[in-house]
Each structure stands twice: as structure tokens, then as C-alpha cells.
Amino acid sequence: MAIELRDVSFAYPNGYVANENLNLNISDGELLAVVGQNGAGKTTAVKLMNGLNKPTNGEVLVDGVSTKEKSCAEISKKVGYVFQNPDDQIFNSTALAEIQYMPKYFKLPEEEIKRRVDKAVELTGIAPYLQMNPLDIPYAIRKFVAIAAIIATEPKYLILDEPTAGQDKRGNEILERIITELQKEGVSIIAITHDMDFVARNFPRIVAMAHKNIIADASAKEIFWNKNVVEEARIKMPQIAQAAYNLNLGGNILFREELTEAVR
Ligand SMILES: Nc1ncnc2c1ncn2[C@@H]1O[C@H](COP(=O)(O)OP(=O)(O)OP(=O)(O)O)[C@@H](O)[C@H]1O
Ligand SMILES: [Mg+2]
């Protein structure tokens, strides 16, 4: 099963077309990064996947069912979307209430709610903050409250919209652990990010967007060593790739070990 975008275009109510003729197929358990310059249409595109945006033209299918036939709440049981800005998502007055909200809304049994909340809290490392008002929690950690709230819904497809923005090294390590653990359970993860080192380390498949379109859909090595794509999507090469490029080393180098080997 999969998320499929078939020739999808999307225009906002004011008439602005933000996505044009997108075609994309995301399989179960896949790790996919979406990259591209500000305003390229990344957030608009991923919101099409959970029904927050409904296509103006074309079709979005989640496990074979068109998102036009379902409400966003229904689709969210399968496709979880963590907002780019946590303040657009969080509305409860404690972090704990925020994480419990959707499992309670689904009317799950008490023990199941507790199991899911405990797991989400453990994975995101936010135990010390549970009784706090999210507004009083530092921004980087507030983002993990938003992530925990969606993890607790146990989606089959998890969309993270700029999870690395505002995170330090420790935040990135927590994110990497979340991705690794959930992928082991068969969850597909779709992440938008501007951190290309994070992309190179964690995502085998990359979709590059520019000016409303998908301009490339390929492996990290293919994307980062394609100068046209790098320039058009206005992304940076990851540090190791850039170093290899500056040293005129071929071989589509992306990782430290590959660089060491090539220099030798
Ligand atoms: N509600 C809206 N109404 C009209 N235009 C919008 C709306 N939301 C976004 N846009 C426009 O659609 C385009 C794509 O926006 P989108 O948020 O999808 O880009 P993005 O790739 O996620 O950018 P960023 O990296 O800055 O998050 C932008 O030009 C933006 O101004
Ligand atoms: Mg965005």
C-alpha cells in the first residue's frame, strides 16, 4: 500500500497555485526527505497527503482511497502530520493533555492510551515537561511535544515538517532515534528539512522541489552530486560531499569513510 499523488495541482483560496502536476509514490516503511528552497511548495505538498489540503486537480490516494472522499480527521489515523510551527498545532494547556488528546478522541481504552503516551514521551525525551503549559516550554522542546502528540496516534505514515529547524546536536540525535525506531516498526517517514547533513545520514530517497514542482526524485548520492538539481532547488551539498567536490574527488562521495578512503 502507499501514498500516491497523481498529477496533483493545488491552488489556495486566493487563487495562488502552489503545486503543479505532482507525481509521487511513497511505499510502506519508506524514508523520504523533501528538500528545496523556501516557498517551493513543500509544506503545501505534504499537507495534500493527510487531507489538510485537497487537490484542486488530480488525485491523492492513501492506501488506494482518494483523500477527497474522507475528512482530514479520518485520514489522520493513517497519515500523521507534524506542523512546521508547533504553535499552529498545539492547543492544550499542558504537554501531557496535548499528547493524550488524539488517543482519547479515538476513544481508545485507558491502558492503550497510557501505553501510547508513555512510548511517545520516551522517544521524544520530554518527560520533564509534561505538566507544563506548552507555551512556557522552550521552542526546540515544544517541537518535540508536537511530534509526541502525533506519534501517540500511531500513524502508518508520519510527516515531519522541518523537524530539524531550531534543533541543536542533541535535538538532531533525538530525531534520528525517532526515525530509526519508528522505521523498525514499519512506519513510513516523510521529512521536510533544510539540513542536508541530516538528510544524507538518514534518508535514502530524496524529493527535490523548486517553483511548485518536483524536479528530482532519487537517491542522496544522485541528488547531491547533480549540480543542476542542487542549484535549481537551492540546496547545499552536505559537508562531506562539498569537501570531496572541492578536492576534485569523483565517486559521488557522501560519507566520511568514503572521503577518507578516496583521499588515501
Ligand atoms: N494560505 C495561503 N494562501 C496563499 N498562498 C499561500 C498560502 N500558504 C502558502 N502560500 C504560498 O504558497 C507557496 C508555497 O508555500 P509552502 O509553504 O508550501 O512552501 P515551502 O516550500 O514549505 O516553504 P518553506 O521552506 O518556507 O516552509 C509560497 O509562495 C507561499 O507564499
Ligand atoms: Mg514549509
mmCIF file of C-alpha atoms and ligand atoms in Angstrom:
data_model
loop_
_atom_site.group_PDB
_atom_site.id
_atom_site.type_symbol
_atom_site.label_atom_id
_atom_site.label_comp_id
_atom_site.label_asym_id
_atom_site.label_seq_id
_atom_site.Cartn_x
_atom_site.Cartn_y
_atom_site.Cartn_z
ATOM 1 C CA MET A 1 0.000 0.000 0.000
ATOM 2 C CA ALA A 2 1.104 3.563 -0.431
ATOM 3 C CA ILE A 3 0.501 7.277 -0.636
ATOM 4 C CA GLU A 4 0.115 8.247 -4.272
ATOM 5 C CA LEU A 5 -0.004 11.703 -5.810
ATOM 6 C CA ARG A 6 -1.299 11.516 -9.360
ATOM 7 C CA ASP A 7 -0.904 14.686 -11.415
ATOM 8 C CA VAL A 8 -1.812 16.790 -8.424
ATOM 9 C CA SER A 9 -2.146 20.550 -8.537
ATOM 10 C CA PHE A 10 -3.178 22.772 -5.671
ATOM 11 C CA ALA A 11 -4.359 26.377 -5.598
ATOM 12 C CA TYR A 12 -5.005 28.327 -2.387
ATOM 13 C CA PRO A 13 -8.400 30.059 -1.989
ATOM 14 C CA ASN A 14 -6.846 33.336 -3.195
ATOM 15 C CA GLY A 15 -6.072 31.600 -6.485
ATOM 16 C CA TYR A 16 -2.307 31.199 -5.922
ATOM 17 C CA VAL A 17 -1.143 27.908 -7.438
ATOM 18 C CA ALA A 18 1.442 26.389 -5.044
ATOM 19 C CA ASN A 19 1.805 22.882 -6.538
ATOM 20 C CA GLU A 20 1.698 21.868 -10.173
ATOM 21 C CA ASN A 21 1.327 18.344 -11.577
ATOM 22 C CA LEU A 22 2.997 16.463 -8.757
ATOM 23 C CA ASN A 23 3.531 12.725 -9.221
ATOM 24 C CA LEU A 24 4.837 10.736 -6.286
ATOM 25 C CA ASN A 25 4.503 7.261 -4.817
ATOM 26 C CA ILE A 26 5.530 6.534 -1.221
ATOM 27 C CA SER A 27 5.579 2.892 -0.112
ATOM 28 C CA ASP A 28 5.076 1.395 3.327
ATOM 29 C CA GLY A 29 8.145 1.730 5.516
ATOM 30 C CA GLU A 30 9.925 4.163 3.218
ATOM 31 C CA LEU A 31 12.133 7.043 4.430
ATOM 32 C CA LEU A 32 11.785 10.096 2.232
ATOM 33 C CA ALA A 33 13.214 13.604 2.589
ATOM 34 C CA VAL A 34 11.636 16.575 0.814
ATOM 35 C CA VAL A 35 14.072 19.417 0.130
ATOM 36 C CA GLY A 36 14.022 22.700 -1.741
ATOM 37 C CA GLN A 37 14.120 26.443 -1.304
ATOM 38 C CA ASN A 38 11.682 28.493 0.785
ATOM 39 C CA GLY A 39 8.324 28.810 -0.918
ATOM 40 C CA ALA A 40 8.940 25.880 -3.291
ATOM 41 C CA GLY A 41 5.676 24.291 -2.195
ATOM 42 C CA LYS A 42 6.936 21.585 0.190
ATOM 43 C CA THR A 43 4.504 22.212 3.044
ATOM 44 C CA THR A 44 1.617 22.577 0.605
ATOM 45 C CA ALA A 45 2.538 19.212 -0.925
ATOM 46 C CA VAL A 46 2.781 17.238 2.311
ATOM 47 C CA LYS A 47 -0.500 18.728 3.558
ATOM 48 C CA LEU A 48 -2.086 17.117 0.494
ATOM 49 C CA MET A 49 -1.051 13.742 1.899
ATOM 50 C CA ASN A 50 -3.191 13.925 5.043
ATOM 51 C CA GLY A 51 -6.118 15.836 3.577
ATOM 52 C CA LEU A 52 -5.373 19.229 5.170
ATOM 53 C CA ASN A 53 -5.146 20.322 1.526
ATOM 54 C CA LYS A 54 -7.430 18.649 -1.015
ATOM 55 C CA PRO A 55 -6.174 18.635 -4.607
ATOM 56 C CA THR A 56 -7.578 21.234 -6.990
ATOM 57 C CA ASN A 57 -6.723 18.877 -9.841
ATOM 58 C CA GLY A 58 -5.588 15.269 -9.889
ATOM 59 C CA GLU A 59 -5.876 12.739 -7.127
ATOM 60 C CA VAL A 60 -4.207 11.855 -3.834
ATOM 61 C CA LEU A 61 -4.680 8.241 -2.770
ATOM 62 C CA VAL A 62 -3.901 6.878 0.693
ATOM 63 C CA ASP A 63 -3.847 3.084 0.564
ATOM 64 C CA GLY A 64 -5.994 3.278 -2.544
ATOM 65 C CA VAL A 65 -8.633 5.693 -1.206
ATOM 66 C CA SER A 66 -8.936 9.251 -2.540
ATOM 67 C CA THR A 67 -8.478 11.952 0.122
ATOM 68 C CA LYS A 68 -11.466 13.738 -1.441
ATOM 69 C CA GLU A 69 -13.725 11.035 -0.029
ATOM 70 C CA LYS A 70 -12.559 11.364 3.567
ATOM 71 C CA SER A 71 -12.244 14.018 6.247
ATOM 72 C CA CYS A 72 -8.843 15.138 7.422
ATOM 73 C CA ALA A 73 -9.615 13.601 10.863
ATOM 74 C CA GLU A 74 -10.217 10.193 9.278
ATOM 75 C CA ILE A 75 -7.109 10.363 7.093
ATOM 76 C CA SER A 76 -5.046 11.434 10.125
ATOM 77 C CA LYS A 77 -5.469 7.970 11.655
ATOM 78 C CA LYS A 78 -3.115 6.740 8.932
ATOM 79 C CA VAL A 79 -1.202 9.853 7.932
ATOM 80 C CA GLY A 80 0.137 11.924 10.826
ATOM 81 C CA TYR A 81 1.319 15.460 10.055
ATOM 82 C CA VAL A 82 3.530 17.393 12.491
ATOM 83 C CA PHE A 83 3.212 21.114 11.696
ATOM 84 C CA GLN A 84 6.212 23.214 10.682
ATOM 85 C CA ASN A 85 5.337 25.623 13.511
ATOM 86 C CA PRO A 86 4.300 23.791 16.709
ATOM 87 C CA ASP A 87 2.107 26.755 17.681
ATOM 88 C CA ASP A 88 -0.151 26.008 14.701
ATOM 89 C CA GLN A 89 -0.741 22.537 16.126
ATOM 90 C CA ILE A 90 -0.682 22.657 19.936
ATOM 91 C CA PHE A 91 -3.848 23.854 21.687
ATOM 92 C CA ASN A 92 -3.998 22.069 25.051
ATOM 93 C CA SER A 93 -2.855 23.717 28.270
ATOM 94 C CA THR A 94 -0.354 21.031 29.285
ATOM 95 C CA ALA A 95 2.053 18.974 27.200
ATOM 96 C CA LEU A 96 0.538 15.787 28.647
ATOM 97 C CA ALA A 97 -3.010 16.790 27.676
ATOM 98 C CA GLU A 98 -1.775 17.563 24.171
ATOM 99 C CA ILE A 99 -0.280 14.082 23.763
ATOM 100 C CA GLN A 100 -3.328 12.354 25.260
ATOM 101 C CA TYR A 101 -5.775 14.316 23.137
ATOM 102 C CA MET A 102 -5.933 12.232 19.939
ATOM 103 C CA PRO A 103 -5.816 8.783 21.617
ATOM 104 C CA LYS A 104 -8.731 9.968 23.814
ATOM 105 C CA TYR A 105 -10.527 11.335 20.750
ATOM 106 C CA PHE A 106 -10.161 7.880 19.165
ATOM 107 C CA LYS A 107 -11.835 6.511 22.342
ATOM 108 C CA LEU A 108 -9.035 4.014 22.948
ATOM 109 C CA PRO A 109 -9.015 2.024 26.209
ATOM 110 C CA GLU A 110 -7.203 3.647 29.177
ATOM 111 C CA GLU A 111 -4.267 1.200 29.136
ATOM 112 C CA GLU A 112 -3.777 1.699 25.408
ATOM 113 C CA ILE A 113 -3.764 5.494 25.834
ATOM 114 C CA LYS A 114 -1.175 5.157 28.587
ATOM 115 C CA ARG A 115 0.994 2.802 26.525
ATOM 116 C CA ARG A 116 0.994 5.174 23.546
ATOM 117 C CA VAL A 117 1.645 8.293 25.609
ATOM 118 C CA ASP A 118 4.499 6.629 27.531
ATOM 119 C CA LYS A 119 6.114 5.485 24.306
ATOM 120 C CA ALA A 120 5.780 8.904 22.635
ATOM 121 C CA VAL A 121 7.199 10.652 25.717
ATOM 122 C CA GLU A 122 10.119 8.237 25.951
ATOM 123 C CA LEU A 123 11.009 8.544 22.259
ATOM 124 C CA THR A 124 10.909 12.347 22.292
ATOM 125 C CA GLY A 125 12.617 12.781 25.694
ATOM 126 C CA ILE A 126 10.058 15.262 27.058
ATOM 127 C CA ALA A 127 9.209 13.598 30.398
ATOM 128 C CA PRO A 128 10.360 16.611 32.500
ATOM 129 C CA TYR A 129 7.961 18.938 30.656
ATOM 130 C CA LEU A 130 4.659 17.028 30.771
ATOM 131 C CA GLN A 131 2.880 19.197 33.343
ATOM 132 C CA MET A 132 3.996 22.479 31.797
ATOM 133 C CA ASN A 133 1.962 24.764 29.588
ATOM 134 C CA PRO A 134 3.412 24.228 26.102
ATOM 135 C CA LEU A 135 3.758 27.997 25.691
ATOM 136 C CA ASP A 136 6.258 28.026 28.588
ATOM 137 C CA ILE A 137 8.361 25.223 27.100
ATOM 138 C CA PRO A 138 11.422 26.272 25.024
ATOM 139 C CA TYR A 139 10.680 26.253 21.281
ATOM 140 C CA ALA A 140 13.002 23.346 20.378
ATOM 141 C CA ILE A 141 11.405 21.132 23.036
ATOM 142 C CA ARG A 142 7.895 22.369 22.195
ATOM 143 C CA LYS A 143 8.509 20.906 18.740
ATOM 144 C CA PHE A 144 9.029 17.520 20.394
ATOM 145 C CA VAL A 145 5.683 17.934 22.198
ATOM 146 C CA ALA A 146 4.075 18.373 18.763
ATOM 147 C CA ILE A 147 5.937 15.309 17.474
ATOM 148 C CA ALA A 148 4.958 13.232 20.529
ATOM 149 C CA ALA A 149 1.286 14.138 20.048
ATOM 150 C CA ILE A 150 1.380 12.704 16.534
ATOM 151 C CA ILE A 151 3.491 9.651 17.464
ATOM 152 C CA ALA A 152 0.773 8.809 20.020
ATOM 153 C CA THR A 153 -1.723 8.493 17.146
ATOM 154 C CA GLU A 154 0.492 5.673 15.787
ATOM 155 C CA PRO A 155 0.257 6.692 12.132
ATOM 156 C CA LYS A 156 1.381 4.384 9.355
ATOM 157 C CA TYR A 157 2.823 7.410 7.549
ATOM 158 C CA LEU A 158 4.492 10.118 9.638
ATOM 159 C CA ILE A 159 5.166 13.539 8.123
ATOM 160 C CA LEU A 160 7.648 15.827 9.893
ATOM 161 C CA ASP A 161 7.637 19.386 8.532
ATOM 162 C CA GLU A 162 11.065 20.911 9.299
ATOM 163 C CA PRO A 163 11.785 18.939 12.483
ATOM 164 C CA THR A 164 15.460 19.994 12.408
ATOM 165 C CA ALA A 165 14.762 23.750 12.346
ATOM 166 C CA GLY A 166 15.900 25.247 15.644
ATOM 167 C CA GLN A 167 17.391 21.972 16.929
ATOM 168 C CA ASP A 168 20.895 21.576 18.325
ATOM 169 C CA LYS A 169 23.046 18.429 18.097
ATOM 170 C CA ARG A 170 21.113 16.711 20.885
ATOM 171 C CA GLY A 171 17.787 17.548 19.211
ATOM 172 C CA ASN A 172 19.033 16.062 15.955
ATOM 173 C CA GLU A 173 20.143 12.908 17.781
ATOM 174 C CA ILE A 174 16.687 12.507 19.305
ATOM 175 C CA LEU A 175 15.164 12.953 15.843
ATOM 176 C CA GLU A 176 17.477 10.311 14.381
ATOM 177 C CA ARG A 177 16.474 7.884 17.103
ATOM 178 C CA ILE A 178 12.756 8.550 16.496
ATOM 179 C CA ILE A 179 13.245 7.866 12.789
ATOM 180 C CA THR A 180 15.229 4.657 13.395
ATOM 181 C CA GLU A 181 12.828 3.267 15.994
ATOM 182 C CA LEU A 182 9.651 4.018 14.047
ATOM 183 C CA GLN A 183 11.086 2.689 10.833
ATOM 184 C CA LYS A 184 11.791 -0.623 12.578
ATOM 185 C CA GLU A 185 8.041 -0.779 13.239
ATOM 186 C CA GLY A 186 7.337 -0.309 9.535
ATOM 187 C CA VAL A 187 6.282 3.364 9.678
ATOM 188 C CA SER A 188 6.996 5.463 6.567
ATOM 189 C CA ILE A 189 8.628 8.776 7.409
ATOM 190 C CA ILE A 190 8.450 11.822 5.186
ATOM 191 C CA ALA A 191 10.536 14.746 6.444
ATOM 192 C CA ILE A 192 10.981 18.238 5.062
ATOM 193 C CA THR A 193 14.304 19.726 6.069
ATOM 194 C CA HIS A 194 16.949 22.264 5.101
ATOM 195 C CA ASP A 195 19.687 20.297 6.936
ATOM 196 C CA MET A 196 21.432 18.361 4.166
ATOM 197 C CA ASP A 197 23.818 16.548 6.516
ATOM 198 C CA PHE A 198 20.764 15.252 8.352
ATOM 199 C CA VAL A 199 19.279 14.188 5.012
ATOM 200 C CA ALA A 200 22.438 12.390 3.893
ATOM 201 C CA ARG A 201 22.670 10.480 7.190
ATOM 202 C CA ASN A 202 19.046 9.391 7.424
ATOM 203 C CA PHE A 203 17.229 9.382 4.106
ATOM 204 C CA PRO A 204 17.938 7.018 1.213
ATOM 205 C CA ARG A 205 15.396 8.748 -1.041
ATOM 206 C CA ILE A 206 15.076 12.464 -1.695
ATOM 207 C CA VAL A 207 12.466 14.515 -3.463
ATOM 208 C CA ALA A 208 13.737 17.934 -4.523
ATOM 209 C CA MET A 209 11.195 20.672 -5.156
ATOM 210 C CA ALA A 210 11.536 24.004 -6.909
ATOM 211 C CA HIS A 211 8.945 26.512 -8.115
ATOM 212 C CA LYS A 212 5.830 24.370 -7.385
ATOM 213 C CA ASN A 213 7.255 21.199 -8.954
ATOM 214 C CA ILE A 214 9.169 18.068 -8.104
ATOM 215 C CA ILE A 215 12.400 18.478 -10.067
ATOM 216 C CA ALA A 216 14.119 15.282 -8.912
ATOM 217 C CA ASP A 217 13.261 12.091 -7.038
ATOM 218 C CA ALA A 218 16.367 9.980 -6.467
ATOM 219 C CA SER A 219 18.980 8.701 -4.022
ATOM 220 C CA ALA A 220 21.033 11.093 -1.877
ATOM 221 C CA LYS A 221 24.144 10.453 -3.979
ATOM 222 C CA GLU A 222 22.295 11.188 -7.206
ATOM 223 C CA ILE A 223 20.684 14.353 -5.861
ATOM 224 C CA PHE A 224 23.685 15.932 -4.145
ATOM 225 C CA TRP A 225 26.089 15.248 -6.999
ATOM 226 C CA ASN A 226 23.741 16.671 -9.597
ATOM 227 C CA LYS A 227 24.820 20.332 -9.890
ATOM 228 C CA ASN A 228 21.684 21.281 -11.828
ATOM 229 C CA VAL A 229 19.402 19.941 -9.126
ATOM 230 C CA VAL A 230 21.482 21.465 -6.312
ATOM 231 C CA GLU A 231 21.330 24.873 -7.998
ATOM 232 C CA GLU A 232 17.703 24.762 -9.078
ATOM 233 C CA ALA A 233 16.428 23.576 -5.693
ATOM 234 C CA ARG A 234 18.901 25.938 -3.970
ATOM 235 C CA ILE A 235 20.147 23.298 -1.590
ATOM 236 C CA LYS A 236 23.634 22.911 -0.168
ATOM 237 C CA MET A 237 25.738 19.837 -0.661
ATOM 238 C CA PRO A 238 26.302 18.008 2.647
ATOM 239 C CA GLN A 239 29.668 18.935 4.208
ATOM 240 C CA ILE A 240 31.469 15.743 3.216
ATOM 241 C CA ALA A 241 30.174 15.892 -0.352
ATOM 242 C CA GLN A 242 31.232 19.542 -0.620
ATOM 243 C CA ALA A 243 34.716 18.706 0.681
ATOM 244 C CA ALA A 244 35.050 15.862 -1.836
ATOM 245 C CA TYR A 245 33.834 18.170 -4.601
ATOM 246 C CA ASN A 246 36.364 20.879 -3.661
ATOM 247 C CA LEU A 247 39.128 18.278 -3.682
ATOM 248 C CA ASN A 248 38.027 17.188 -7.145
ATOM 249 C CA LEU A 249 37.335 13.666 -5.961
ATOM 250 C CA GLY A 250 34.826 11.694 -8.007
ATOM 251 C CA GLY A 251 32.718 8.787 -6.860
ATOM 252 C CA ASN A 252 29.686 10.679 -5.530
ATOM 253 C CA ILE A 253 31.163 10.775 -2.034
ATOM 254 C CA LEU A 254 28.707 11.433 0.774
ATOM 255 C CA PHE A 255 30.149 9.869 3.910
ATOM 256 C CA ARG A 256 33.280 10.407 5.981
ATOM 257 C CA GLU A 257 34.563 6.844 5.438
ATOM 258 C CA GLU A 258 34.223 7.252 1.672
ATOM 259 C CA LEU A 259 36.136 10.528 1.806
ATOM 260 C CA THR A 260 38.922 9.026 3.939
ATOM 261 C CA GLU A 261 39.187 6.091 1.554
ATOM 262 C CA ALA A 262 39.323 8.343 -1.530
ATOM 263 C CA VAL A 263 41.971 10.652 -0.023
ATOM 264 C CA ARG A 264 44.137 7.622 0.736
HETATM 265 N N1 LIG B 1 -2.735 30.088 2.782
HETATM 266 C C1 LIG B 1 -2.073 30.504 1.702
HETATM 267 N N2 LIG B 1 -2.645 31.297 0.777
HETATM 268 C C2 LIG B 1 -1.971 31.716 -0.324
HETATM 269 N N3 LIG B 1 -0.703 31.375 -0.604
HETATM 270 C C3 LIG B 1 -0.072 30.571 0.277
HETATM 271 C C4 LIG B 1 -0.712 30.095 1.471
HETATM 272 N N4 LIG B 1 0.172 29.309 2.135
HETATM 273 C C5 LIG B 1 1.305 29.312 1.407
HETATM 274 N N5 LIG B 1 1.159 30.067 0.285
HETATM 275 C C6 LIG B 1 2.180 30.285 -0.740
HETATM 276 O O1 LIG B 1 2.446 29.063 -1.422
HETATM 277 C C7 LIG B 1 3.837 28.967 -1.751
HETATM 278 C C8 LIG B 1 4.371 27.657 -1.229
HETATM 279 O O2 LIG B 1 4.309 27.686 0.180
HETATM 280 P P1 LIG B 1 4.782 26.440 1.070
HETATM 281 O O3 LIG B 1 4.509 26.824 2.486
HETATM 282 O O4 LIG B 1 4.175 25.201 0.566
HETATM 283 O O5 LIG B 1 6.358 26.446 0.773
HETATM 284 P P2 LIG B 1 7.535 25.663 1.468
HETATM 285 O O6 LIG B 1 8.312 25.001 0.392
HETATM 286 O O7 LIG B 1 7.019 24.812 2.559
HETATM 287 O O8 LIG B 1 8.433 26.845 2.061
HETATM 288 P P3 LIG B 1 9.270 26.970 3.457
HETATM 289 O O9 LIG B 1 10.602 26.305 3.201
HETATM 290 O O10 LIG B 1 9.423 28.451 3.632
HETATM 291 O O11 LIG B 1 8.489 26.329 4.551
HETATM 292 C C9 LIG B 1 4.502 30.197 -1.151
HETATM 293 O O12 LIG B 1 4.702 31.139 -2.172
HETATM 294 C C10 LIG B 1 3.501 30.709 -0.136
HETATM 295 O O13 LIG B 1 3.581 32.094 -0.006
HETATM 296 MG MG MG B 2 7.224 24.787 4.607
#
